[in-house]
Coordinates of C-alpha atoms in Angstrom, one line a residue:
M24 CA -47.8 74.9 16.0
A25 CA -48.5 71.4 16.1
T26 CA -50.7 70.1 13.1
D27 CA -54.3 69.3 14.1
H28 CA -53.6 65.3 13.6
T29 CA -50.7 65.6 16.0
K30 CA -52.6 67.9 18.6
L31 CA -55.6 65.3 18.4
L32 CA -53.0 62.3 19.2
C33 CA -51.4 64.4 22.0
F34 CA -55.0 65.0 23.4
W35 CA -55.7 61.3 23.7
L36 CA -52.4 60.5 25.6
S37 CA -52.6 63.3 28.0
F38 CA -56.3 62.8 28.5
S39 CA -56.7 58.9 28.6
I40 CA -53.8 58.5 30.9
S41 CA -53.9 61.2 33.0
F42 CA -57.5 60.4 34.3
I43 CA -56.3 56.7 35.3
F44 CA -54.6 55.8 38.7
I45 CA -53.5 52.8 40.6
K46 CA -53.6 51.4 44.1
L47 CA -50.3 49.9 45.5
A48 CA -49.6 48.5 49.1
Q49 CA -47.1 51.2 50.0
A50 CA -47.8 55.0 49.8
D51 CA -45.3 55.9 47.5
N52 CA -45.1 57.4 43.9
Y53 CA -43.0 56.3 41.2
I54 CA -42.3 57.4 37.5
V55 CA -41.8 55.7 34.6
Q56 CA -39.5 57.6 32.5
M57 CA -39.0 56.8 28.8
D58 CA -36.2 57.1 26.6
L59 CA -37.2 59.4 23.5
S60 CA -36.0 57.0 21.0
A61 CA -38.8 54.8 22.5
M62 CA -41.3 57.4 21.8
P63 CA -44.0 56.8 18.7
K64 CA -42.9 58.9 15.6
A65 CA -45.7 61.4 16.1
F66 CA -44.2 62.6 19.5
S67 CA -41.2 64.2 19.9
G68 CA -41.2 66.1 23.3
W69 CA -42.0 65.5 26.9
Q70 CA -45.3 67.1 26.5
S71 CA -46.7 64.4 24.6
W72 CA -48.2 61.2 26.2
Y73 CA -49.3 57.6 24.9
V74 CA -52.0 55.5 26.1
A75 CA -50.0 52.7 28.1
T76 CA -50.6 49.8 30.4
L77 CA -47.6 48.6 32.5
A78 CA -46.9 44.7 32.2
S79 CA -48.8 42.9 34.5
S80 CA -46.2 41.3 36.6
S81 CA -42.3 42.2 37.5
A82 CA -41.2 39.2 35.0
N83 CA -42.5 41.0 32.1
L84 CA -41.1 44.2 33.4
E85 CA -37.5 42.6 33.3
A86 CA -38.1 40.6 30.0
K87 CA -39.1 43.4 27.7
T88 CA -36.9 46.0 26.0
R89 CA -35.7 48.3 28.7
V90 CA -36.6 51.6 27.5
C91 CA -38.1 53.2 30.7
F92 CA -36.6 53.7 33.9
L93 CA -38.5 53.6 37.3
K94 CA -37.5 56.4 39.5
P95 CA -38.8 58.2 42.6
I96 CA -41.0 61.1 41.4
Q97 CA -38.7 63.8 43.0
E98 CA -35.8 62.7 40.8
T99 CA -37.5 62.6 37.6
W100 CA -40.3 65.3 37.9
A101 CA -37.7 68.2 37.3
K102 CA -36.5 66.4 34.0
R103 CA -40.2 66.5 32.7
Q104 CA -39.2 63.0 30.8
L105 CA -42.1 61.0 31.7
C106 CA -44.5 58.4 30.0
A107 CA -46.8 57.8 33.0
K108 CA -46.9 57.7 37.1
I109 CA -47.7 55.1 39.1
R110 CA -49.7 56.4 42.0
A111 CA -50.0 54.7 45.2
R112 CA -53.1 54.3 47.1
K113 CA -54.5 52.4 49.9
N114 CA -58.2 52.7 49.2
S115 CA -60.3 50.3 47.2
I116 CA -59.7 50.3 43.6
F117 CA -61.7 52.5 41.1
D118 CA -62.7 51.8 37.5
F119 CA -63.5 55.2 36.4
F120 CA -61.4 58.3 35.3
T121 CA -59.5 60.3 38.1
P122 CA -57.9 63.7 37.6
S123 CA -54.3 63.8 37.5
P124 CA -51.7 66.4 36.8
F125 CA -49.8 64.1 34.5
P126 CA -50.1 60.5 32.9
A127 CA -50.7 57.5 35.4
I128 CA -51.0 54.0 35.0
F129 CA -53.7 51.7 36.4
L130 CA -52.9 48.5 38.0
E131 CA -54.3 46.2 40.2
Q132 CA -53.2 45.5 44.0
K133 CA -51.3 42.4 43.2
D134 CA -49.8 43.8 40.0
G135 CA -48.7 47.1 41.8
D136 CA -47.3 45.0 44.7
S137 CA -44.9 43.1 42.3
V138 CA -44.2 46.5 40.7
V139 CA -43.0 48.0 44.1
D140 CA -41.1 44.7 45.2
Y141 CA -39.4 44.8 41.9
I142 CA -38.3 48.6 42.3
K143 CA -37.1 48.2 45.8
S144 CA -35.3 44.9 45.0
N145 CA -33.1 46.7 41.9
S146 CA -30.9 49.5 42.1
D147 CA -31.3 50.2 38.3
P148 CA -35.3 49.1 37.6
K149 CA -36.3 49.4 34.1
A150 CA -39.6 48.7 32.4
S151 CA -41.1 49.0 28.8
I152 CA -44.4 49.8 27.9
D153 CA -46.2 47.9 24.7
F154 CA -48.7 50.6 22.6
K155 CA -51.9 49.9 20.9
I156 CA -52.5 46.5 22.7
T157 CA -56.1 45.2 22.8
S158 CA -56.4 42.9 25.7
L159 CA -59.3 39.9 25.2
G160 CA -60.7 37.3 27.4
T161 CA -60.5 39.8 30.4
K162 CA -61.3 37.9 33.6
P163 CA -64.0 38.3 35.4
S164 CA -66.2 39.8 33.1
P165 CA -68.5 41.6 33.0
I166 CA -68.2 43.8 36.3
V167 CA -70.7 46.6 37.6
A168 CA -69.1 49.8 37.2
I169 CA -68.8 51.7 40.3
S170 CA -70.4 54.7 38.4
S171 CA -73.5 52.7 37.7
S172 CA -76.8 53.5 38.6
R173 CA -78.2 51.7 41.6
W174 CA -81.5 51.3 43.4
P175 CA -85.2 52.1 42.8
S176 CA -86.4 55.8 42.0
R177 CA -87.9 57.6 45.3
S178 CA -90.7 58.4 42.9
F179 CA -91.8 54.7 42.6
P180 CA -89.8 52.4 44.9
S181 CA -92.3 49.4 44.0
V182 CA -90.3 49.1 40.8
L183 CA -87.0 47.3 41.2
K184 CA -84.1 49.6 39.4
P185 CA -81.9 49.5 37.6
A186 CA -83.6 46.8 35.2
I187 CA -80.7 45.6 33.3
M188 CA -77.0 45.9 32.9
A189 CA -75.1 46.6 29.6
S190 CA -71.6 47.7 28.4
G191 CA -71.0 51.0 29.5
D192 CA -67.4 51.6 30.5
L193 CA -64.7 53.2 28.5
V194 CA -66.6 52.9 25.3
L195 CA -65.4 54.4 22.0
A196 CA -68.4 56.0 20.7
A197 CA -69.5 57.9 17.6
W198 CA -69.0 61.6 17.9
P199 CA -69.9 64.8 16.4
P200 CA -67.1 66.1 14.5
N201 CA -68.4 69.9 15.1
V202 CA -68.0 69.5 19.0
G203 CA -64.8 69.5 20.6
V204 CA -63.9 66.5 22.7
A205 CA -61.8 68.5 25.1
R206 CA -59.6 71.5 25.1
L207 CA -55.7 71.1 24.6
N208 CA -54.2 74.5 26.0
E209 CA -56.3 77.2 24.2
D210 CA -57.4 74.7 21.2
L211 CA -60.5 72.5 21.1
V212 CA -59.8 69.2 19.8
F213 CA -62.2 67.7 17.4
S214 CA -62.9 63.8 16.6
N215 CA -65.2 61.8 15.0
F216 CA -65.2 59.5 18.2
N217 CA -64.8 59.9 21.8
L218 CA -63.9 57.4 25.0
I219 CA -66.8 57.7 27.4
S220 CA -68.2 55.7 30.3
G221 CA -71.5 55.7 32.0
T222 CA -75.2 54.8 31.6
S223 CA -75.5 57.2 28.7
M224 CA -73.1 54.4 27.2
A225 CA -75.0 51.4 28.0
C226 CA -78.4 52.6 27.3
P227 CA -77.7 52.9 23.5
H228 CA -76.4 48.9 23.8
V229 CA -79.6 48.0 24.9
S230 CA -81.5 50.2 22.7
G231 CA -79.9 48.7 19.9
V232 CA -80.7 45.1 20.9
A233 CA -84.3 46.3 21.8
A234 CA -84.5 47.7 18.2
L235 CA -83.5 44.4 16.8
L236 CA -86.2 42.8 18.7
K237 CA -88.8 45.2 17.6
V238 CA -87.8 44.6 14.0
T239 CA -87.9 40.5 14.3
Y240 CA -91.1 41.0 16.3
P241 CA -93.2 43.8 15.2
D242 CA -96.2 43.1 17.0
W243 CA -94.3 43.4 20.4
S244 CA -95.1 46.2 22.8
L245 CA -92.1 47.8 24.6
A246 CA -92.9 46.2 27.6
A247 CA -92.6 42.7 26.0
I248 CA -89.3 44.0 24.9
R249 CA -88.1 44.7 28.3
S250 CA -89.5 41.6 29.7
A251 CA -87.6 39.5 26.9
L252 CA -84.2 41.3 27.7
M253 CA -84.5 41.3 31.5
S254 CA -85.9 37.5 31.8
T255 CA -82.9 36.2 29.6
S256 CA -80.4 38.3 31.1
N257 CA -76.9 36.7 32.4
T258 CA -76.3 36.7 36.2
I259 CA -73.1 34.4 35.9
D260 CA -69.7 36.0 34.6
N261 CA -67.2 34.4 32.5
T262 CA -65.5 32.7 35.5
G263 CA -68.7 30.6 36.2
S264 CA -69.1 33.1 39.3
P265 CA -71.9 35.6 39.8
I266 CA -71.4 38.8 38.6
K267 CA -69.5 41.1 40.8
G268 CA -69.5 45.0 41.5
M269 CA -66.8 47.3 41.5
G270 CA -66.8 49.3 44.8
A271 CA -67.8 46.6 47.0
N272 CA -64.6 44.9 47.2
L273 CA -65.8 42.7 44.2
R274 CA -68.3 41.3 46.1
P275 CA -71.5 39.5 44.2
A276 CA -73.6 42.2 42.7
R277 CA -77.3 42.4 44.0
P278 CA -80.4 43.2 41.6
L279 CA -80.2 46.6 43.3
D280 CA -76.8 46.8 41.4
M281 CA -77.5 45.2 38.2
G282 CA -81.1 44.7 38.0
A283 CA -81.9 41.4 36.2
G284 CA -78.2 40.8 34.8
H285 CA -76.3 41.6 31.9
N286 CA -78.3 41.7 28.7
N287 CA -77.8 38.5 26.5
P288 CA -79.3 39.5 22.6
N289 CA -79.2 35.9 21.6
K290 CA -81.6 34.6 24.4
A291 CA -83.9 37.7 24.2
L292 CA -85.0 36.5 20.7
H293 CA -86.4 33.4 22.3
P294 CA -87.7 34.4 25.5
G295 CA -90.5 31.7 25.9
L296 CA -92.6 33.4 28.3
M297 CA -93.0 37.4 28.8
Y298 CA -94.3 39.9 31.2
D299 CA -96.4 41.9 29.2
V300 CA -98.6 45.1 30.5
T301 CA -102.2 45.4 29.8
P302 CA -104.5 48.8 30.7
S303 CA -104.8 48.0 34.6
L304 CA -103.4 49.1 37.7
D305 CA -100.8 45.9 37.7
L306 CA -97.5 46.8 36.1
N307 CA -96.8 43.1 35.6
Y308 CA -93.1 44.0 35.9
P309 CA -90.6 41.4 35.3
S310 CA -89.0 41.6 39.0
F311 CA -90.2 41.9 42.4
I312 CA -89.1 44.4 45.3
A313 CA -90.6 44.0 48.7
Y314 CA -90.0 46.5 51.7
F315 CA -90.4 45.5 55.2
N316 CA -89.4 48.5 57.3
D317 CA -92.4 48.9 59.6
K318 CA -90.2 50.2 62.7
N319 CA -93.2 49.8 65.0
A320 CA -94.0 46.3 64.2
K321 CA -93.0 43.4 67.0
S322 CA -89.7 41.8 66.8
S323 CA -91.4 38.4 66.5
S324 CA -94.0 39.4 63.7
R325 CA -93.7 38.5 60.2
T326 CA -95.1 40.4 57.3
V327 CA -96.4 39.1 53.8
E328 CA -96.0 41.0 50.5
E329 CA -97.9 39.8 47.6
F330 CA -97.6 40.2 44.2
Q331 CA -99.6 39.2 41.0
R332 CA -98.2 38.7 37.5
T333 CA -99.3 37.3 34.2
M334 CA -97.5 35.4 31.7
T335 CA -97.8 35.5 28.1
Y336 CA -96.8 32.4 26.0
V337 CA -94.5 33.4 22.9
G338 CA -93.6 30.0 22.0
E339 CA -94.8 27.6 19.7
G340 CA -97.1 24.3 20.1
S341 CA -97.7 23.4 23.7
S342 CA -95.4 23.9 26.7
T343 CA -95.3 23.5 30.5
Y344 CA -93.1 25.5 32.7
I345 CA -92.2 24.9 36.3
A346 CA -91.4 27.6 39.1
T347 CA -88.4 27.2 41.3
V348 CA -87.1 29.9 43.7
T349 CA -83.6 29.9 45.1
P350 CA -83.2 29.9 48.8
I351 CA -83.1 33.3 50.4
K352 CA -81.8 33.5 53.8
G353 CA -84.6 34.5 56.4
V354 CA -87.2 34.9 53.4
K355 CA -89.8 32.5 52.5
V356 CA -91.2 32.8 48.9
T357 CA -94.1 30.9 47.4
V358 CA -95.4 30.7 44.0
E359 CA -99.1 29.6 43.3
P360 CA -99.5 27.9 41.0
D361 CA -96.1 26.7 40.5
K362 CA -96.8 25.0 37.3
L363 CA -98.2 26.9 34.1
V364 CA -99.8 24.8 31.1
F365 CA -99.8 26.5 27.7
M366 CA -101.6 25.2 24.7
A367 CA -101.3 27.8 22.2
K368 CA -99.2 30.9 21.3
N369 CA -100.3 33.9 23.1
E370 CA -102.0 32.2 25.7
K371 CA -102.0 34.0 29.2
K372 CA -101.6 32.6 33.0
I373 CA -101.8 34.4 36.2
F374 CA -99.8 33.3 39.2
K375 CA -99.1 34.9 42.3
L376 CA -96.1 35.4 44.4
S377 CA -95.7 35.8 48.3
I378 CA -92.8 37.2 50.1
E379 CA -92.7 36.5 53.8
R380 CA -90.3 37.9 56.2
P381 CA -89.6 38.7 59.9
S382 CA -90.9 42.0 60.2
Q383 CA -87.6 43.0 62.0
T384 CA -84.2 41.2 61.0
A385 CA -80.4 42.0 60.8
E386 CA -80.5 41.3 56.9
A387 CA -80.8 44.6 55.4
V388 CA -81.1 43.1 51.9
S389 CA -81.8 39.9 51.0
F390 CA -82.1 38.5 47.2
G391 CA -82.7 35.7 45.0
H392 CA -84.5 34.6 41.7
L393 CA -87.6 33.1 40.3
T394 CA -87.0 30.9 37.7
W395 CA -89.9 29.6 35.5
E396 CA -88.3 26.5 33.6
V397 CA -89.9 24.6 30.4
V398 CA -90.0 21.0 30.9
G399 CA -88.2 19.3 28.3
G400 CA -86.5 22.4 26.8
K401 CA -83.9 25.1 27.1
H402 CA -86.3 28.0 27.7
V403 CA -85.2 29.8 31.2
V404 CA -87.7 32.7 32.3
K405 CA -85.9 34.7 35.3
S406 CA -86.9 37.4 37.3
P407 CA -84.9 39.0 40.5
I408 CA -86.3 39.2 44.0
V409 CA -85.4 41.8 46.6
A410 CA -86.5 41.9 50.0
T411 CA -85.2 45.0 52.3
S412 CA -85.5 46.8 55.4
Y413 CA -84.4 49.8 53.9
S414 CA -86.5 53.0 53.0
I415 CA -86.7 54.5 50.0
E416 CA -86.6 57.9 51.7
T417 CA -83.6 57.4 53.7

């Protein structure tokens, strides 16, 4: 009977690896067989696994200590001495855990191709796995996870959702010590931490930032805090390109995928302007979505959707903000007035945004941003704009 500590470690090895798979160009399966001398001391048998990531290129595979053997699955499975499975897939890459009967390694397409080329060009291919490695500066980052929530709610489609994007993929989170993280054979495994993905992990990240804003500005409403988070979020990743989305061949993410963008706590502390909510029929939401799905409209006709918003100035002294709209293919967006002059803190100004588009168009979704930029300063207040012919009922 293994000790509780060893059982916990064994669980993490089997659970963490067995739910990760890769995509390779060829439909082949390979086993990375580890020599027992290379196993961590806590593990002494084939049934114990360790979190691992294969080196990203064949050069690294050859250069490292040769403790693993890459062999076809039929030859190695009978011996049951495995450190990971390389599973071939032709479909698009996934970024979530996928069940597997034994441990598997995740590689991107180009790295998987390198591994396959290396295996097929060597009669006795070998590889090693580095343990307990933390990779920093991953590029591109952030990326919208394939499991992330998308599109507005059917119950209220006029509010663009999601609102904002936050870290939520493979988060090592605190966990109740009296609740099992999983089951190993017939035994529950307990831990103070658990590795979790999903919007339930992104939510506490945003909530924590919101709590910090509330401490800093006790008089701000919840709507004001939401506005500060959304209007200062990032839409550009760490490569200087638009944030991309998984499940869409890494195409640029739309506001329907990521909302206003990835939250930026430091910028949210000083938003300059905000969309607050007052008791009225106007939600004053810091984003815009217009539906152009009238099937009975003539092909030559154009439709205009109008929105009214109220901006609250939260800076010091006087400031002037100028509106700009990113060009949107097939859509005309106007802002009136396009200049807001504020003389004192908490002063409010109203503007109207109009979205005009052909009633029928080949573009199912078009999007851009409205930006209010302060003259002679650094404050930039940005809101996503979406024009779509989709119906929320379909």
